[in-house]
């Protein structure tokens, strides 16, 4: 049964309440095993200082959120590639298990999903060259299909792994239950990913009803996702990392005392 | 280039404004080629009277919405099967091209998606026996993954066609762009469906941003779906039916004069 030490705090979960320093100290105080910073919070603190604090507090880094967004300029721009290289460097500095990629949606003003797919694969391939040299694994995070237009046109594990098959070593997937729980072939695709390509595992819950497409994720146990079952598939595939808790919740968890949020994560670890 | 006669009015598009009699007369008045009633409206008018009115107005029936909901009772209940048989009978009475199936989500209180899948397939198989004898094609409508919990645990064309492969003749898919546009393998799965199994084609649009998970669909042209491209795939697969317009829009189209809604559909046909 998982416990606090098996969980990692994605800073998005308390992003409205805490800066990265507070997230690190909070995660350690509540006995969590790891942390996963977003880059805005990492920039505030500085990657080197963050790395020092994370090490001092005995936390692992389950991932850096996020690289990607390759379609934002209507082409794979140098600016986007440079930004992704910086993300790789930051991930190396803090010793992240992987750099998580939210690849980008349709190009601005475009309806051409096929073009977006091609740009994304080009951007991933170019970033991967740099990441391989830096020794940083790159994890494509398929996002829920409801984000295909504006955030990520990679929507399923199958699609992400097809890309990984083409791009070769050093790239894999971040499997977030919020984005993937509905997929009838999730078990098969997790098995297909295997130990080397299953680079991160994110948990939260799908609420019924969900009142907002972006900011109404649930705490584990409050929704309909069969977390122990999906965890069993992930473990069977050889994943030995922590469960990263990433909850976007404007009306509930972002309004609570962050120590209460972390205490709830600890309490719910057993049902994950 | 499609025109009014290539379009069919799904009654959901003006469900807050018109009863079925008004929908039939309105569709004919605006030169649309067909109609697709929901069963609640059909029940109000009566299936026989509806069939007479539809024929008198020269409309085809692109589908009856809807059968399915096999998981609602925590098992495939006799009540659900009887309701689906009635739906088949009604579809026959009005000469529908198919009975559209929204299969149901998780069972009440359950997180077991695998169990829901099994009940759905059992319910479909039993209904299909009856539908085959009645000569009524059954069309599984994969719904967007954001409805997997509470409406349909069949979320992709691939998943629906895998079921069709197992159940044999007489069952196919209703492809609605709102539910499927994001899918990287949509073209391939439409081709896989082929002429015999592609039983209905539904259009509307995906708005960015989408403000409500259920009731914020867009009019064709107001969102990001590449409708001509998807239509080309559907035609290539051999589909010769009408494009059925199904728009759930609580804050916009349901608040407008329904004649304005239909005039807009006619105007937008050319970009579908």
Short mmCIF file of C-alpha atoms in Angstrom, two decimals:
data_model
loop_
_atom_site.label_atom_id
_atom_site.label_comp_id
_atom_site.label_asym_id
_atom_site.label_seq_id
_atom_site.Cartn_x
_atom_site.Cartn_y
_atom_site.Cartn_z
CA UNK A 1 0.00 0.00 0.00
CA UNK A 2 1.51 3.33 -0.99
CA UNK A 3 2.37 5.84 1.71
CA UNK A 4 3.62 9.43 1.85
CA UNK A 5 7.13 8.53 0.76
CA UNK A 6 5.76 7.04 -2.47
CA UNK A 7 4.17 10.35 -3.46
CA UNK A 8 5.66 13.38 -5.15
CA UNK A 9 4.23 16.91 -5.05
CA UNK A 10 3.72 18.55 -8.40
CA UNK A 11 3.85 22.23 -7.55
CA UNK A 12 0.71 22.90 -9.62
CA UNK A 13 -1.25 21.29 -6.80
CA UNK A 14 -0.57 24.24 -4.47
CA UNK A 15 0.56 26.76 -7.01
CA UNK A 16 -1.75 29.51 -5.78
CA UNK A 17 -0.60 29.21 -2.19
CA UNK A 18 3.12 28.35 -2.14
CA UNK A 19 6.35 29.29 -3.89
CA UNK A 20 8.88 26.56 -4.66
CA UNK A 21 10.76 27.03 -1.39
CA UNK A 22 7.53 26.46 0.51
CA UNK A 23 6.66 23.48 -1.71
CA UNK A 24 10.01 21.82 -1.03
CA UNK A 25 9.83 22.41 2.70
CA UNK A 26 6.16 21.38 2.77
CA UNK A 27 6.75 18.18 0.85
CA UNK A 28 9.58 17.25 3.22
CA UNK A 29 7.59 18.22 6.31
CA UNK A 30 4.73 15.94 5.28
CA UNK A 31 7.06 13.04 4.50
CA UNK A 32 6.57 13.00 0.74
CA UNK A 33 9.28 11.36 -1.32
CA UNK A 34 9.60 13.85 -4.12
CA UNK A 35 8.70 17.02 -5.89
CA UNK A 36 8.04 18.10 -9.46
CA UNK A 37 8.43 21.83 -10.06
CA UNK A 38 6.91 23.93 -12.79
CA UNK A 39 9.36 26.18 -14.53
CA UNK A 40 7.80 29.47 -13.43
CA UNK A 41 8.34 28.56 -9.80
CA UNK A 42 11.78 27.20 -10.56
CA UNK A 43 12.73 30.48 -12.22
CA UNK A 44 11.67 32.47 -9.15
CA UNK A 45 13.91 30.49 -6.83
CA UNK A 46 16.71 29.74 -9.29
CA UNK A 47 17.52 26.23 -10.47
CA UNK A 48 20.77 25.90 -8.51
CA UNK A 49 19.27 27.06 -5.24
CA UNK A 50 16.30 24.78 -5.90
CA UNK A 51 18.62 21.84 -6.52
CA UNK A 52 20.42 22.51 -3.25
CA UNK A 53 17.20 22.83 -1.25
CA UNK A 54 15.67 19.71 -2.83
CA UNK A 55 18.78 17.68 -2.01
CA UNK A 56 18.99 19.08 1.51
CA UNK A 57 15.40 18.03 2.08
CA UNK A 58 15.99 14.52 0.78
CA UNK A 59 13.50 14.73 -2.08
CA UNK A 60 13.77 13.21 -5.53
CA UNK A 61 12.59 15.15 -8.57
CA UNK A 62 10.03 13.12 -10.48
CA UNK A 63 9.97 15.55 -13.38
CA UNK A 64 10.23 19.12 -14.56
CA UNK A 65 7.05 20.65 -15.98
CA UNK A 66 7.29 21.47 -18.78
CA UNK A 67 8.86 21.69 -22.19
CA UNK A 68 7.02 21.50 -25.49
CA UNK A 69 4.53 23.99 -27.00
CA UNK A 70 6.17 23.51 -30.40
CA UNK A 71 3.21 24.80 -32.39
CA UNK A 72 2.84 28.18 -30.69
CA UNK A 73 4.59 30.20 -33.40
CA UNK A 74 3.02 28.53 -36.43
CA UNK A 75 6.29 26.72 -37.06
CA UNK A 76 9.00 25.14 -34.92
CA UNK A 77 10.63 28.44 -34.08
CA UNK A 78 14.14 28.93 -32.82
CA UNK A 79 12.61 30.61 -29.79
CA UNK A 80 10.63 27.48 -28.97
CA UNK A 81 13.67 25.25 -29.48
CA UNK A 82 15.85 27.53 -27.33
CA UNK A 83 13.23 27.50 -24.62
CA UNK A 84 13.17 23.72 -24.71
CA UNK A 85 16.95 23.57 -24.46
CA UNK A 86 16.76 25.79 -21.40
CA UNK A 87 14.18 23.42 -19.97
CA UNK A 88 16.55 20.50 -20.55
CA UNK A 89 19.34 22.38 -18.79
CA UNK A 90 17.11 23.20 -15.85
CA UNK A 91 15.99 19.59 -15.61
CA UNK A 92 19.63 18.50 -15.51
CA UNK A 93 20.46 21.06 -12.84
CA UNK A 94 17.74 19.85 -10.50
CA UNK A 95 18.33 16.18 -11.31
CA UNK A 96 14.85 15.59 -12.69
CA UNK A 97 13.88 12.05 -13.68
CA UNK A 98 12.56 13.51 -16.93
CA UNK A 99 11.53 16.65 -18.71
CA UNK A 100 7.76 16.49 -19.22
CA UNK A 101 6.54 17.66 -22.62
CA UNK A 102 3.19 19.30 -23.24
CA UNK A 103 3.60 19.41 -26.96
CA UNK A 104 1.22 22.18 -28.06
CA UNK A 105 -2.13 22.22 -29.84
CA UNK A 106 -3.19 23.61 -33.19
CA UNK A 107 -1.08 26.43 -34.58
CA UNK A 108 -2.64 29.85 -33.94
CA UNK A 109 -5.54 30.37 -36.35
CA UNK A 110 -5.14 26.91 -37.90
CA UNK A 111 -7.45 23.92 -38.12
CA UNK A 112 -4.76 21.65 -39.53
CA UNK A 113 -4.23 18.95 -36.96
CA UNK A 114 -1.93 17.00 -39.27
CA UNK A 115 0.37 20.00 -39.55
CA UNK A 116 0.41 20.37 -35.77
CA UNK A 117 1.38 16.70 -35.48
CA UNK A 118 4.28 17.21 -37.87
CA UNK A 119 5.56 20.31 -36.08
CA UNK A 120 5.36 18.55 -32.76
CA UNK A 121 7.38 15.60 -33.98
CA UNK A 122 9.98 17.92 -35.51
CA UNK A 123 10.26 19.90 -32.28
CA UNK A 124 10.52 16.76 -30.19
CA UNK A 125 13.20 15.30 -32.47
CA UNK A 126 15.32 18.45 -32.29
CA UNK A 127 14.94 18.78 -28.55
CA UNK A 128 15.71 15.10 -28.14
CA UNK A 129 19.10 15.52 -29.84
CA UNK A 130 20.02 18.07 -27.22
CA UNK A 131 18.46 16.14 -24.35
CA UNK A 132 20.25 12.93 -25.26
CA UNK A 133 23.59 14.73 -25.17
CA UNK A 134 22.64 16.14 -21.79
CA UNK A 135 21.49 12.75 -20.52
CA UNK A 136 17.98 14.00 -19.79
CA UNK A 137 15.04 11.70 -20.60
CA UNK A 138 12.19 13.39 -22.44
CA UNK A 139 8.63 12.35 -21.52
CA UNK A 140 5.71 13.12 -23.82
CA UNK A 141 2.61 13.70 -21.74
CA UNK A 142 -0.50 12.83 -23.75
CA UNK A 143 -3.16 15.27 -22.61
CA UNK A 144 -6.88 14.60 -22.48
CA UNK A 145 -8.48 14.98 -25.91
CA UNK A 146 -10.41 18.01 -24.63
CA UNK A 147 -7.09 19.90 -24.77
CA UNK A 148 -6.20 18.92 -28.34
CA UNK A 149 -6.92 22.36 -29.78
CA UNK A 150 -5.12 24.58 -27.32
CA UNK A 151 -2.58 22.56 -25.34
CA UNK A 152 -1.52 19.23 -26.76
CA UNK A 153 -2.37 17.50 -30.02
CA UNK A 154 -0.91 14.29 -28.61
CA UNK A 155 -3.97 12.84 -26.91
CA UNK A 156 -3.39 9.15 -26.24
CA UNK A 157 -0.69 6.79 -25.03
CA UNK A 158 -0.86 5.02 -28.38
CA UNK A 159 -0.17 8.25 -30.25
CA UNK A 160 2.70 9.20 -27.93
CA UNK A 161 4.28 5.77 -28.17
CA UNK A 162 4.00 5.75 -31.95
CA UNK A 163 6.08 8.95 -31.86
CA UNK A 164 8.55 7.34 -29.43
CA UNK A 165 8.86 4.34 -31.75
CA UNK A 166 9.89 6.67 -34.55
CA UNK A 167 12.26 8.86 -32.53
CA UNK A 168 14.17 6.13 -30.76
CA UNK A 169 15.94 6.00 -27.39
CA UNK A 170 15.76 8.75 -24.78
CA UNK A 171 12.09 9.59 -25.22
CA UNK A 172 9.11 8.07 -23.47
CA UNK A 173 5.82 8.99 -21.86
CA UNK A 174 4.44 10.60 -18.73
CA UNK A 175 1.19 8.80 -17.96
CA UNK A 176 -1.29 11.00 -16.12
CA UNK A 177 -4.46 9.22 -15.09
CA UNK A 178 -6.53 12.37 -15.58
CA UNK A 179 -5.69 12.36 -19.26
CA UNK A 180 -5.72 8.63 -19.92
CA UNK A 181 -8.08 6.81 -17.54
CA UNK A 182 -10.93 6.60 -20.10
CA UNK A 183 -8.84 4.80 -22.73
CA UNK A 184 -9.96 1.22 -23.40
CA UNK A 185 -6.40 0.30 -24.36
CA UNK A 186 -4.63 2.01 -21.46
CA UNK A 187 -3.44 -1.26 -19.93
CA UNK A 188 -2.05 -2.46 -23.25
CA UNK A 189 -0.33 0.84 -23.98
CA UNK A 190 1.26 1.02 -20.52
CA UNK A 191 2.62 -2.48 -21.12
CA UNK A 192 3.83 -1.40 -24.55
CA UNK A 193 5.64 1.59 -23.02
CA UNK A 194 7.58 -0.69 -20.70
CA UNK A 195 10.02 0.23 -17.98
CA UNK A 196 12.37 2.31 -20.12
CA UNK A 197 9.70 4.50 -21.65
CA UNK A 198 7.32 4.87 -18.71
CA UNK A 199 9.08 7.87 -17.23
CA UNK A 200 6.48 9.42 -14.95
CA UNK A 201 3.14 8.53 -13.40
CA UNK A 202 0.76 11.33 -12.39
CA UNK A 203 -2.33 10.96 -10.24
CA UNK A 204 -5.40 12.96 -9.28
CA UNK A 205 -9.05 12.11 -9.99
CA UNK A 206 -11.85 12.72 -12.51
CA UNK A 207 -14.84 14.33 -10.83
CA UNK A 208 -18.44 13.67 -11.90
CA UNK A 209 -19.62 16.18 -12.79
CA UNK A 210 -16.55 18.10 -13.92
CA UNK A 211 -17.47 21.78 -13.97
CA UNK A 212 -14.47 23.26 -15.77
CA UNK A 213 -12.37 21.80 -18.57
CA UNK A 214 -9.08 22.94 -17.06
CA UNK A 215 -9.29 23.70 -13.38
CA UNK A 216 -11.60 21.14 -11.80
CA UNK A 217 -9.45 18.11 -11.15
CA UNK A 218 -10.19 16.06 -8.09
CA UNK A 219 -8.13 14.74 -5.19
CA UNK A 220 -7.41 11.04 -5.42
CA UNK A 221 -10.46 9.16 -4.15
CA UNK A 222 -12.96 11.91 -4.87
CA UNK A 223 -13.68 10.81 -8.44
CA UNK A 224 -14.15 7.76 -10.60
CA UNK A 225 -10.63 6.71 -11.57
CA UNK A 226 -9.64 3.22 -10.45
CA UNK A 227 -6.21 4.26 -9.18
CA UNK A 228 -5.04 0.96 -7.66
CA UNK A 229 -5.84 -0.83 -10.91
CA UNK A 230 -3.92 1.62 -13.08
CA UNK A 231 -1.03 1.60 -10.59
CA UNK A 232 -0.93 -2.20 -10.87
CA UNK A 233 -0.53 -1.88 -14.65
CA UNK A 234 2.22 0.70 -14.22
CA UNK A 235 4.06 -1.46 -11.71
CA UNK A 236 3.67 -4.52 -13.92
CA UNK A 237 5.37 -2.55 -16.69
CA UNK A 238 8.34 -2.08 -14.36
CA UNK A 239 7.80 1.49 -13.19
CA UNK A 240 9.40 2.03 -9.79
CA UNK A 241 9.10 5.81 -9.50
CA UNK A 242 6.89 7.89 -7.27
CA UNK A 243 3.27 8.83 -7.91
CA UNK A 244 3.24 12.51 -8.75
CA UNK A 245 0.19 14.40 -7.54
CA UNK A 246 -0.91 17.12 -9.96
CA UNK A 247 -4.24 18.75 -9.18
CA UNK A 248 -5.52 21.87 -10.92
CA UNK A 249 -8.45 22.94 -8.75
CA UNK A 250 -9.34 26.61 -8.77
CA UNK A 251 -12.47 26.32 -6.63
CA UNK A 252 -11.37 23.75 -4.09
CA UNK A 253 -7.78 22.68 -3.41
CA UNK A 254 -6.19 25.95 -4.49
CA UNK A 255 -8.38 27.72 -1.94
CA UNK A 256 -7.39 25.54 1.00
CA UNK A 257 -4.56 25.74 3.50
CA UNK A 258 -1.72 24.02 1.62
CA UNK A 259 -0.76 22.03 4.69
CA UNK A 260 -4.28 20.60 4.63
CA UNK A 261 -3.81 19.75 0.94
CA UNK A 262 -0.59 17.89 1.66
CA UNK A 263 -2.06 16.14 4.68
CA UNK A 264 -4.89 14.96 2.42
CA UNK A 265 -2.42 13.67 -0.15
CA UNK A 266 -0.66 11.72 2.59
CA UNK A 267 -3.97 10.35 3.85
CA UNK A 268 -5.05 9.35 0.35
CA UNK A 269 -1.75 7.71 -0.62
CA UNK A 270 -3.10 4.42 0.71
CA UNK A 271 -5.91 4.36 -1.88
CA UNK A 272 -3.68 5.26 -4.83
CA UNK B 1 -19.86 21.91 -52.14
CA UNK B 2 -22.58 20.81 -49.72
CA UNK B 3 -25.86 22.72 -49.64
CA UNK B 4 -29.04 22.67 -47.56
CA UNK B 5 -30.30 19.43 -49.07
CA UNK B 6 -27.12 17.66 -47.89
CA UNK B 7 -27.84 18.54 -44.28
CA UNK B 8 -30.07 16.88 -41.70
CA UNK B 9 -31.45 18.52 -38.57
CA UNK B 10 -30.83 16.65 -35.35
CA UNK B 11 -33.63 17.87 -33.12
CA UNK B 12 -31.19 18.47 -30.26
CA UNK B 13 -30.01 21.56 -32.14
CA UNK B 14 -33.28 23.38 -31.48
CA UNK B 15 -34.62 21.21 -28.70
CA UNK B 16 -35.37 24.11 -26.37
CA UNK B 17 -37.39 25.97 -29.00
CA UNK B 18 -39.28 23.46 -31.15
CA UNK B 19 -41.26 20.27 -30.83
CA UNK B 20 -40.86 17.58 -33.47
CA UNK B 21 -43.69 18.87 -35.63
CA UNK B 22 -42.01 22.26 -35.77
CA UNK B 23 -38.62 20.63 -36.44
CA UNK B 24 -40.00 18.68 -39.39
CA UNK B 25 -41.77 21.68 -40.87
CA UNK B 26 -38.76 23.91 -40.19
CA UNK B 27 -36.29 21.51 -41.80
CA UNK B 28 -38.50 21.28 -44.89
CA UNK B 29 -39.09 25.05 -44.99
CA UNK B 30 -35.34 25.71 -45.00
CA UNK B 31 -34.66 23.09 -47.66
CA UNK B 32 -32.81 20.60 -45.50
CA UNK B 33 -32.67 17.03 -46.72
CA UNK B 34 -33.33 15.20 -43.51
CA UNK B 35 -34.10 15.04 -39.84
CA UNK B 36 -32.92 13.00 -36.86
CA UNK B 37 -35.33 12.99 -33.94
CA UNK B 38 -34.60 12.34 -30.32
CA UNK B 39 -36.92 9.87 -28.71
CA UNK B 40 -38.45 12.28 -26.22
CA UNK B 41 -39.70 14.46 -29.05
CA UNK B 42 -40.76 11.44 -31.04
CA UNK B 43 -42.81 10.20 -28.10
CA UNK B 44 -44.63 13.51 -27.83
CA UNK B 45 -45.77 13.42 -31.44
CA UNK B 46 -46.09 9.66 -31.78
CA UNK B 47 -43.90 7.61 -34.11
CA UNK B 48 -46.60 6.91 -36.69
CA UNK B 49 -47.71 10.53 -36.98
CA UNK B 50 -44.05 11.55 -37.15
CA UNK B 51 -43.39 9.05 -39.94
CA UNK B 52 -46.32 10.45 -41.88
CA UNK B 53 -45.24 14.05 -41.42
CA UNK B 54 -41.60 13.30 -42.30
CA UNK B 55 -42.66 11.53 -45.51
CA UNK B 56 -45.11 14.29 -46.40
CA UNK B 57 -42.32 16.82 -46.05
CA UNK B 58 -39.90 14.83 -48.20
CA UNK B 59 -37.29 14.34 -45.51
CA UNK B 60 -35.09 11.34 -44.92
CA UNK B 61 -34.33 10.20 -41.37
CA UNK B 62 -30.59 10.07 -40.81
CA UNK B 63 -30.93 8.37 -37.45
CA UNK B 64 -32.94 7.98 -34.29
CA UNK B 65 -31.29 9.26 -31.09
CA UNK B 66 -30.87 7.17 -29.09
CA UNK B 67 -30.62 3.68 -27.75
CA UNK B 68 -27.96 2.39 -25.39
CA UNK B 69 -27.35 3.30 -21.74
CA UNK B 70 -26.73 -0.35 -20.95
CA UNK B 71 -24.83 0.30 -17.72
CA UNK B 72 -27.45 2.40 -15.97
CA UNK B 73 -28.79 -0.35 -13.72
CA UNK B 74 -25.46 -1.89 -12.71
CA UNK B 75 -26.19 -4.80 -15.05
CA UNK B 76 -27.78 -5.26 -18.45
CA UNK B 77 -31.30 -5.09 -17.09
CA UNK B 78 -34.42 -6.32 -18.83
CA UNK B 79 -35.73 -2.78 -18.57
CA UNK B 80 -32.76 -1.46 -20.54
CA UNK B 81 -33.09 -4.20 -23.15
CA UNK B 82 -36.83 -3.59 -23.49
CA UNK B 83 -36.23 0.10 -23.89
CA UNK B 84 -33.72 -0.61 -26.64
CA UNK B 85 -36.19 -2.90 -28.40
CA UNK B 86 -38.72 -0.10 -28.33
CA UNK B 87 -36.09 2.19 -29.81
CA UNK B 88 -35.52 -0.30 -32.63
CA UNK B 89 -39.26 -0.45 -33.28
CA UNK B 90 -39.54 3.34 -33.36
CA UNK B 91 -36.56 3.57 -35.72
CA UNK B 92 -38.27 1.11 -38.04
CA UNK B 93 -41.54 3.03 -37.87
CA UNK B 94 -39.94 6.30 -38.95
CA UNK B 95 -37.62 4.64 -41.49
CA UNK B 96 -34.41 5.76 -39.77
CA UNK B 97 -31.11 4.99 -41.49
CA UNK B 98 -29.88 3.70 -38.14
CA UNK B 99 -30.53 3.61 -34.43
CA UNK B 100 -27.76 5.62 -32.75
CA UNK B 101 -26.34 4.11 -29.59
CA UNK B 102 -24.98 6.10 -26.69
CA UNK B 103 -23.82 3.10 -24.77
CA UNK B 104 -23.60 4.33 -21.18
CA UNK B 105 -20.75 5.15 -18.84
CA UNK B 106 -19.61 3.61 -15.59
CA UNK B 107 -22.22 1.74 -13.62
CA UNK B 108 -23.68 3.84 -10.78
CA UNK B 109 -21.14 4.00 -7.94
CA UNK B 110 -18.55 1.97 -9.85
CA UNK B 111 -15.02 2.76 -11.00
CA UNK B 112 -14.74 -0.44 -13.02
CA UNK B 113 -14.39 0.65 -16.61
CA UNK B 114 -13.68 -2.91 -17.75
CA UNK B 115 -16.98 -4.05 -16.31
CA UNK B 116 -18.79 -1.20 -18.08
CA UNK B 117 -17.18 -2.28 -21.35
CA UNK B 118 -18.42 -5.84 -20.84
CA UNK B 119 -21.99 -4.78 -20.04
CA UNK B 120 -22.07 -2.50 -23.05
CA UNK B 121 -20.98 -5.24 -25.38
CA UNK B 122 -23.52 -7.62 -23.89
CA UNK B 123 -26.29 -5.04 -24.28
CA UNK B 124 -25.30 -4.26 -27.83
CA UNK B 125 -25.17 -7.93 -28.77
CA UNK B 126 -28.64 -8.60 -27.37
CA UNK B 127 -30.13 -5.52 -28.98
CA UNK B 128 -28.42 -6.38 -32.25
CA UNK B 129 -30.19 -9.74 -32.38
CA UNK B 130 -33.50 -7.92 -32.26
CA UNK B 131 -32.41 -5.14 -34.62
CA UNK B 132 -31.15 -7.57 -37.23
CA UNK B 133 -34.49 -9.33 -37.28
CA UNK B 134 -36.16 -5.95 -37.68
CA UNK B 135 -33.75 -4.88 -40.39
CA UNK B 136 -32.59 -1.84 -38.43
CA UNK B 137 -28.86 -0.97 -38.53
CA UNK B 138 -27.34 -0.20 -35.12
CA UNK B 139 -24.74 2.60 -34.96
CA UNK B 140 -22.42 2.91 -31.98
CA UNK B 141 -21.61 6.57 -31.41
CA UNK B 142 -18.23 6.92 -29.72
CA UNK B 143 -18.54 9.93 -27.43
CA UNK B 144 -15.75 12.30 -26.51
CA UNK B 145 -13.57 10.86 -23.74
CA UNK B 146 -14.77 13.59 -21.39
CA UNK B 147 -18.10 11.69 -21.24
CA UNK B 148 -16.59 8.30 -20.45
CA UNK B 149 -17.75 8.33 -16.84
CA UNK B 150 -21.35 9.40 -17.21
CA UNK B 151 -22.50 8.86 -20.80
CA UNK B 152 -20.46 6.51 -22.95
CA UNK B 153 -17.49 4.32 -22.15
CA UNK B 154 -16.93 3.84 -25.88
CA UNK B 155 -14.70 6.81 -26.62
CA UNK B 156 -12.98 6.27 -29.96
CA UNK B 157 -13.70 4.99 -33.44
CA UNK B 158 -11.08 2.29 -32.88
CA UNK B 159 -12.84 1.05 -29.79
CA UNK B 160 -16.26 1.11 -31.48
CA UNK B 161 -14.98 -0.73 -34.54
CA UNK B 162 -13.25 -3.35 -32.40
CA UNK B 163 -16.70 -4.04 -30.94
CA UNK B 164 -18.25 -4.12 -34.42
CA UNK B 165 -15.58 -6.59 -35.54
CA UNK B 166 -16.60 -8.91 -32.72
CA UNK B 167 -20.39 -8.55 -33.14
CA UNK B 168 -20.58 -8.96 -36.89
CA UNK B 169 -23.00 -7.62 -39.49
CA UNK B 170 -25.71 -5.05 -38.77
CA UNK B 171 -23.69 -2.88 -36.43
CA UNK B 172 -21.48 0.06 -37.29
CA UNK B 173 -20.60 3.55 -36.12
CA UNK B 174 -22.00 7.05 -36.05
CA UNK B 175 -19.06 9.37 -36.48
CA UNK B 176 -19.61 12.76 -34.83
CA UNK B 177 -16.81 15.24 -35.42
CA UNK B 178 -17.30 16.79 -31.98
CA UNK B 179 -16.36 13.51 -30.36
CA UNK B 180 -13.68 12.36 -32.76
CA UNK B 181 -11.92 15.33 -34.43
CA UNK B 182 -8.93 15.22 -32.05
CA UNK B 183 -8.05 11.59 -32.84
CA UNK B 184 -4.75 11.17 -34.70
CA UNK B 185 -6.07 8.00 -36.30
CA UNK B 186 -9.50 9.31 -37.30
CA UNK B 187 -8.78 9.10 -41.02
CA UNK B 188 -7.57 5.52 -40.70
CA UNK B 189 -10.53 4.46 -38.57
CA UNK B 190 -13.05 6.05 -40.94
CA UNK B 191 -11.43 4.09 -43.74
CA UNK B 192 -11.54 0.97 -41.60
CA UNK B 193 -15.26 1.47 -40.94
CA UNK B 194 -15.98 1.52 -44.66
CA UNK B 195 -19.25 2.11 -46.42
CA UNK B 196 -21.25 -0.59 -44.69
CA UNK B 197 -20.29 0.38 -41.16
CA UNK B 198 -20.20 4.17 -41.46
CA UNK B 199 -23.87 4.68 -40.75
CA UNK B 200 -24.09 8.34 -39.78
CA UNK B 201 -21.98 11.48 -39.90
CA UNK B 202 -22.65 14.27 -37.39
CA UNK B 203 -21.27 17.79 -37.58
CA UNK B 204 -20.96 20.85 -35.35
CA UNK B 205 -17.76 22.50 -34.13
CA UNK B 206 -15.33 22.55 -31.20
CA UNK B 207 -15.10 26.00 -29.67
CA UNK B 208 -11.92 27.40 -28.15
CA UNK B 209 -12.40 27.97 -25.34
CA UNK B 210 -15.16 25.50 -24.55
CA UNK B 211 -16.91 26.73 -21.42
CA UNK B 212 -19.09 23.75 -20.56
CA UNK B 213 -18.40 20.05 -21.00
CA UNK B 214 -21.86 19.26 -22.28
CA UNK B 215 -23.72 22.27 -23.61
CA UNK B 216 -21.20 24.46 -25.40
CA UNK B 217 -20.90 23.00 -28.88
CA UNK B 218 -20.32 25.39 -31.75
CA UNK B 219 -22.00 25.97 -35.11
CA UNK B 220 -19.97 24.68 -38.04
CA UNK B 221 -17.30 27.24 -38.86
CA UNK B 222 -17.16 28.82 -35.41
CA UNK B 223 -14.55 26.43 -34.04
CA UNK B 224 -11.40 24.56 -34.98
CA UNK B 225 -12.63 21.39 -36.66
CA UNK B 226 -11.47 20.94 -40.25
CA UNK B 227 -14.87 19.87 -41.54
CA UNK B 228 -14.12 19.63 -45.29
CA UNK B 229 -11.14 17.41 -44.54
CA UNK B 230 -13.08 15.01 -42.34
CA UNK B 231 -15.95 14.99 -44.85
CA UNK B 232 -13.46 14.02 -47.56
CA UNK B 233 -12.39 11.03 -45.47
CA UNK B 234 -16.01 10.04 -44.91
CA UNK B 235 -16.83 10.32 -48.61
CA UNK B 236 -13.70 8.38 -49.52
CA UNK B 237 -14.95 5.59 -47.28
CA UNK B 238 -18.12 5.49 -49.36
CA UNK B 239 -20.55 7.35 -47.14
CA UNK B 240 -23.33 8.94 -49.20
CA UNK B 241 -25.69 10.03 -46.42
CA UNK B 242 -26.49 13.51 -45.15
CA UNK B 243 -24.49 15.53 -42.67
CA UNK B 244 -26.50 15.60 -39.47
CA UNK B 245 -26.22 18.81 -37.47
CA UNK B 246 -26.27 18.21 -33.73
CA UNK B 247 -25.47 21.24 -31.58
CA UNK B 248 -25.95 21.35 -27.81
CA UNK B 249 -25.62 25.02 -26.98
CA UNK B 250 -27.39 26.26 -23.88
CA UNK B 251 -26.03 29.79 -23.96
CA UNK B 252 -26.11 30.51 -27.68
CA UNK B 253 -28.04 28.51 -30.29
CA UNK B 254 -30.72 27.30 -27.91
CA UNK B 255 -31.48 30.93 -27.08
CA UNK B 256 -31.93 32.06 -30.67
CA UNK B 257 -34.89 32.12 -32.99
CA UNK B 258 -34.89 28.58 -34.42
CA UNK B 259 -35.45 29.89 -37.93
CA UNK B 260 -32.22 31.86 -37.52
CA UNK B 261 -30.49 28.66 -36.37
CA UNK B 262 -31.68 26.78 -39.45
CA UNK B 263 -30.81 29.67 -41.77
CA UNK B 264 -27.32 29.59 -40.30
CA UNK B 265 -27.04 25.86 -40.89
CA UNK B 266 -28.04 26.40 -44.50
CA UNK B 267 -25.50 29.21 -44.86
CA UNK B 268 -22.75 27.12 -43.31
CA UNK B 269 -23.43 23.99 -45.35
CA UNK B 270 -20.97 25.22 -47.95
CA UNK B 271 -18.07 25.09 -45.47
CA UNK B 272 -18.92 21.65 -44.10
#
